[in-house]
XYZ file of C-alpha atoms in Angstrom:
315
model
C 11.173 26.429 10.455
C 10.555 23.249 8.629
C 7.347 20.718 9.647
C 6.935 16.911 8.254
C 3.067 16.791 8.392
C 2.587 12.768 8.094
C -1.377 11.973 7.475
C -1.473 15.851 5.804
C -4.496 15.449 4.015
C -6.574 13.604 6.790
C -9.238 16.059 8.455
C -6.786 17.558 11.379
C -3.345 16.852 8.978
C -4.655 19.818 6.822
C -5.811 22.058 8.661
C -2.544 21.489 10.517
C -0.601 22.034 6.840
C -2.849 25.797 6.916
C -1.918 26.674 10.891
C 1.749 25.921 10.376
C 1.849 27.798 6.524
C -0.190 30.655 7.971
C 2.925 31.133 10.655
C 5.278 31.151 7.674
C 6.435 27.207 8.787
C 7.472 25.330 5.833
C 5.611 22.267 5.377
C 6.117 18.879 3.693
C 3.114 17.015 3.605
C 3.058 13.428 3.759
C 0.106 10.472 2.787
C -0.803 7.671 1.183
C -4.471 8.460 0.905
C -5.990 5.639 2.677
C -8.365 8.273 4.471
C -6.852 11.183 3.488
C -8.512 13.377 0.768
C -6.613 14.822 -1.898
C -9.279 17.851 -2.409
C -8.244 18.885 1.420
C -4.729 20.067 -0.034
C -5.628 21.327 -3.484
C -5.476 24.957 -2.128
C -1.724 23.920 -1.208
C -0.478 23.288 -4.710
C 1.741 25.915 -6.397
C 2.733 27.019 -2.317
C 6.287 27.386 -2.928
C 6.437 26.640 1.056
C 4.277 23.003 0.579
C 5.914 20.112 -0.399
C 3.937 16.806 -0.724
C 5.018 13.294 -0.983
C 2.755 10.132 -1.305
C 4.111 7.741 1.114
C 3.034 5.510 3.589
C 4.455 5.332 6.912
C 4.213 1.464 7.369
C 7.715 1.485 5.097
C 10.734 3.310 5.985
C 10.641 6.904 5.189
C 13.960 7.558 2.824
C 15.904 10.589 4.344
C 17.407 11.141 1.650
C 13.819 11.748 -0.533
C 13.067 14.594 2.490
C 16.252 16.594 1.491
C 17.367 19.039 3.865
C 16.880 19.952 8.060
C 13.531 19.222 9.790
C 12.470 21.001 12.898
C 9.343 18.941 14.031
C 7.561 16.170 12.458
C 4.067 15.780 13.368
C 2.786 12.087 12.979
C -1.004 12.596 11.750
C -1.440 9.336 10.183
C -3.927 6.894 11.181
C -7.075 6.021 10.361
C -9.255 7.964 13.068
C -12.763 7.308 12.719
C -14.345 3.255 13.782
C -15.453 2.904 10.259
C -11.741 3.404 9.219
C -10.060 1.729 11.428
C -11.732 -0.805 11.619
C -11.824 -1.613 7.852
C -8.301 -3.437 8.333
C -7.424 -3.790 11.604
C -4.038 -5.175 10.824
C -2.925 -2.167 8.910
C -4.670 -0.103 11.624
C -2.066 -1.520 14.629
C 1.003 -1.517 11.614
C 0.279 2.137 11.221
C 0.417 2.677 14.978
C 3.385 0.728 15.213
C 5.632 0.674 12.353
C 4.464 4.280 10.922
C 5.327 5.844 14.614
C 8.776 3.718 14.708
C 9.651 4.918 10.993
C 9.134 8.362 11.766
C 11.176 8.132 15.138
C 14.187 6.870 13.009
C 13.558 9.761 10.365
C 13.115 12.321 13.721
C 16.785 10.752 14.972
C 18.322 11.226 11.603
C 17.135 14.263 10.940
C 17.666 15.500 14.628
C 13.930 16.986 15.242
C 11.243 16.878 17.273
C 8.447 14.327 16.636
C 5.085 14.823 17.913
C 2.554 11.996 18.500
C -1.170 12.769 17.776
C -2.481 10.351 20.509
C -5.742 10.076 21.349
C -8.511 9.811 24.025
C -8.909 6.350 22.811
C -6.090 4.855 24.622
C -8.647 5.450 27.836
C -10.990 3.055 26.471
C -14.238 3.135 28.665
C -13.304 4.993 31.579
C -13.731 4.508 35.096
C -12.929 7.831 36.594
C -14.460 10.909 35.174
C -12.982 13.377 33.394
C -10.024 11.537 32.497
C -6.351 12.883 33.403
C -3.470 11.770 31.955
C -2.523 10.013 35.022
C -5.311 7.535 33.908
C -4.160 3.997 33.140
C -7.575 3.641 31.003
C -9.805 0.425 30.726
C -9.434 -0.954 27.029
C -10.648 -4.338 25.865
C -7.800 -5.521 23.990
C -9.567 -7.783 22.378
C -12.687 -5.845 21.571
C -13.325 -4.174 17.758
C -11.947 -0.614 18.871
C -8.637 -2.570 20.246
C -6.344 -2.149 16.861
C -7.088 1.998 17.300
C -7.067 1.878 21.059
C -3.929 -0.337 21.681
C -2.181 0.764 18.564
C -2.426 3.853 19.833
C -1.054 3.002 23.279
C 1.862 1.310 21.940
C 2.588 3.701 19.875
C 2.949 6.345 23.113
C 5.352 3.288 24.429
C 7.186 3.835 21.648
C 8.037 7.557 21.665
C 8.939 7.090 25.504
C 11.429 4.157 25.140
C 12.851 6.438 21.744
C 13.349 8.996 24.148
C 14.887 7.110 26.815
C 17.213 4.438 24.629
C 18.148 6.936 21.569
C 17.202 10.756 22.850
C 14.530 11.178 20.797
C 12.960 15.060 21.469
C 9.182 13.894 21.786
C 5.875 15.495 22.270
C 2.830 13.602 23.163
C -0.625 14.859 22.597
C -4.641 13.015 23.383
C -6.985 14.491 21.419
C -10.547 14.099 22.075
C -13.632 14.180 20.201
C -12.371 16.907 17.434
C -15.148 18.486 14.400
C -15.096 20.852 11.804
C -14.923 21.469 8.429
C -12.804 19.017 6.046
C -14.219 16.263 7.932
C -15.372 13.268 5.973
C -19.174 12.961 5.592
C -18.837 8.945 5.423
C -16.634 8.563 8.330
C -19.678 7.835 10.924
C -18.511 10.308 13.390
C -20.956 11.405 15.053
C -20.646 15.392 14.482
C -20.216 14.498 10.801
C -22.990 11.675 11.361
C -26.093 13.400 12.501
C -25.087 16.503 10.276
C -24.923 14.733 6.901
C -28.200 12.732 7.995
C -30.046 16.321 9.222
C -28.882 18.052 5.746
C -30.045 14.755 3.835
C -33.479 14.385 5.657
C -32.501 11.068 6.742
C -33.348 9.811 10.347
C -30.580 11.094 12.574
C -29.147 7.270 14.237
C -28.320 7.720 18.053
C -26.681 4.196 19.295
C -28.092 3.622 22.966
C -30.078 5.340 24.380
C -28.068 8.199 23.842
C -26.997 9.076 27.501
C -23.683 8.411 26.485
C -21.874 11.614 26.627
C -18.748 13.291 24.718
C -17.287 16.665 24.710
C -16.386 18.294 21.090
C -13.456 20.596 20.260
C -13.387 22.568 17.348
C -10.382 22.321 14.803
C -9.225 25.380 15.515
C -8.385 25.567 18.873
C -7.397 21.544 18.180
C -4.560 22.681 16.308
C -3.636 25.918 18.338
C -3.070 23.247 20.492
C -0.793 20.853 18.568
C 1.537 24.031 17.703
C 1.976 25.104 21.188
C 2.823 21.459 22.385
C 5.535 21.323 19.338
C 6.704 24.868 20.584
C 6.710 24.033 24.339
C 9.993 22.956 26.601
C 11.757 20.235 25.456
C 11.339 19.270 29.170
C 7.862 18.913 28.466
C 7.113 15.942 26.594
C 3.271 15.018 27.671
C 1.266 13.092 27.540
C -0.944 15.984 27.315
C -5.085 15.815 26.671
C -6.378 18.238 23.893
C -10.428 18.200 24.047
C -13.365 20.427 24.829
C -14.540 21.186 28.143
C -18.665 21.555 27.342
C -20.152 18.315 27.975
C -22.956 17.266 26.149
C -24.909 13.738 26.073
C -25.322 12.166 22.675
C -28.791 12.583 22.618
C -28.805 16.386 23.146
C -26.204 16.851 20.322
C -27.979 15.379 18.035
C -30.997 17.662 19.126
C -28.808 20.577 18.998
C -27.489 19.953 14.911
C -31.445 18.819 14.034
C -32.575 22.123 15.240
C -29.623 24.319 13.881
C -30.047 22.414 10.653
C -33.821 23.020 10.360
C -34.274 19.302 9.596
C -37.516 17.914 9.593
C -35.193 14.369 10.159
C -37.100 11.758 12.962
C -33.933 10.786 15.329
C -34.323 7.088 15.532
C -32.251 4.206 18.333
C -30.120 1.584 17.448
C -27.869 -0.754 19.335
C -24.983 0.306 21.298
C -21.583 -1.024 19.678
C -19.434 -3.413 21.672
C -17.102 -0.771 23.878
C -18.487 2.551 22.928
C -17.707 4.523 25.955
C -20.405 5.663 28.234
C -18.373 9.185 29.067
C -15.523 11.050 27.493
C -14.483 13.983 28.566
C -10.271 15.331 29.445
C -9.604 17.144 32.525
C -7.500 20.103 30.852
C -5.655 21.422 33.671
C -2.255 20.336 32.076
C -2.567 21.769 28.751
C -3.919 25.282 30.782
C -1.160 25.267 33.232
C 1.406 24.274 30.284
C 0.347 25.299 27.231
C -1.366 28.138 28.139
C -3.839 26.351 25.961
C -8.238 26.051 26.248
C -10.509 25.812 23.956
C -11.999 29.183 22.946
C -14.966 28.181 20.451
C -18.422 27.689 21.843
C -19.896 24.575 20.420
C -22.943 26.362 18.697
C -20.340 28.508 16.610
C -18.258 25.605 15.570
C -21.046 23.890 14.723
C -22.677 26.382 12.500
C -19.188 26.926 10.686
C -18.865 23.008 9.793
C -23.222 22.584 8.831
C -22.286 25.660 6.691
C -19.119 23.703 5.179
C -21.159 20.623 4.710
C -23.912 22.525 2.847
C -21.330 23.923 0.585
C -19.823 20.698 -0.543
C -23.269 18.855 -0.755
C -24.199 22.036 -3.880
């Protein structure tokens, strides 16, 4: 087989570049390093089975400069945490847009499959708890999160009308709260967040109260997932939620990474954003009954695997 990874040196983009090299997948990675991280594919040079180009999606994608058959393309590439997206909104929604409408035309040319790396986003601040894909959501479209959360939605309009006006083979995924290592310390997530604050001493910032709550999924089983979507039915097409099932309030996480940290760090309040949801959690019983798929890491583990990562880069 041969994978486009677009957004392959973002957080989930590499570790997606590792899964699909570790099943003997040929991989051509694709960024333009607007989040992306070059050090998360320096491992990957000299891989006779890697290819990278520096690209971005919001231009055409040249089939001629990606020579020979593709079997899925996997569009990673958007700027995932508030701090990034946010940064140029614009750019945000013509990622979302014109990025997932270039690499439909490169999936028709090149006659493969094209996966969408939704998200949970595109439920905004739901009304019905867990969330199922059935869910319409409740997004401000003219709130700060709306270039993410509605350039995300359009860009799940898009693969469906692909699909029904030109044929494209599409696979949608919504992927919750995801952590891990590889993820960047400045991106105000808040795994990454209250670790980076707990390792530095620095007071550990919970907006609210902190009764909000989120569940977490680590990358792992994240990606297990994204490889069994691209490898299910064509029939099936998604949308299809990808998240963790342990819900925990954002309070008590940041309890939980103080105390496996060992940091002395005071957790301190500040004011809820405008939209940050007040629950997030998927109701998996799709990705179960049609992916075989749940999520197998217990949050302490995955936690302790991306403090230890974080401690590693900090030396």
């Amino acid at each position: 087989m041969r994978a486009l990874v677009a957004g392959a040196a973002g957080f989930l983009g590499s570790h997606l570049c590792d899964r699909l090299r570790r099943d003997h997948v040929k991989v051509i990675g694709l960024d333009n390093f607007y989040t992306g991280r070059r050090e998360n594919l320096t491992h990957l040079v000299g891989d006779p089975g890697f290819g990278f180009f520096d690209h971005d999606v919001t231009l055409p994608v040249d089939a001629a400069a990606v020579p020979g058959p593709i079997d899925v393309i996997f569009n990673m590439a958007c700027p995932g945490s508030p701090f990034a997206f946010q940064r140029d909104p614009v750019f945000t929604l013509d990622t979302n847009y014109l990025g997932t409408r270039h690499l439909l035309e490169l999936a028709l040319q090149k006659d493969a499959v094209i996966l969408q790396a939704s998200t949970s986003e595109i439920y905004g601040d739901p009304d019905i708890h867990p969330q199922d894909e059935s869910y319409w959501g409740n997004v401000n479209c003219f709130g700060p999160r709306a270039c993410y959360d509605e350039g995300k939605r359009v860009a799940e309009t898009l693969m469906l009308e692909y699909a029904r006006s030109f044929g494209a083979r599409i696979k949608v995924v919504r992927i919750f709260n995801t952590y891990g290592p590889r993820m960047d310390p400045e991106d105000g997530r808040i795994i990454s967040q209250f670790i980076v604050q707990a390792l530095r001493g620095e007071p550990i910032t919970v907006f609210g109260d902190g009764s909000q709550t989120r569940t977490y999924c680590y990358v792992d089983d994240l990606i297990d997932g994204l490889v069994r979507m691209a490898k299910s039915d064509p029939s099936f097409t998604g949308p299809v939620n990808l998240g963790g099932c342990t819900e925990l309030s954002v309070l008590e996480t940041a309890r939980v990474i103080k105390e496996m940290t060992g940091s002395p760090s005071p957790i301190v309040f500040k004011e809820l954003p405008e939209d940050d949801p007040r629950k997030r959690k998927p109701n998996i019983a799709l990705a179960e009954s049609s992916l075989d798929w749940r999520p197998l890491v217990s949050f302490e583990h995955g936690v302790a695997q991306t403090i230890e990562h974080f401690r590693s880069v900090a030396r």
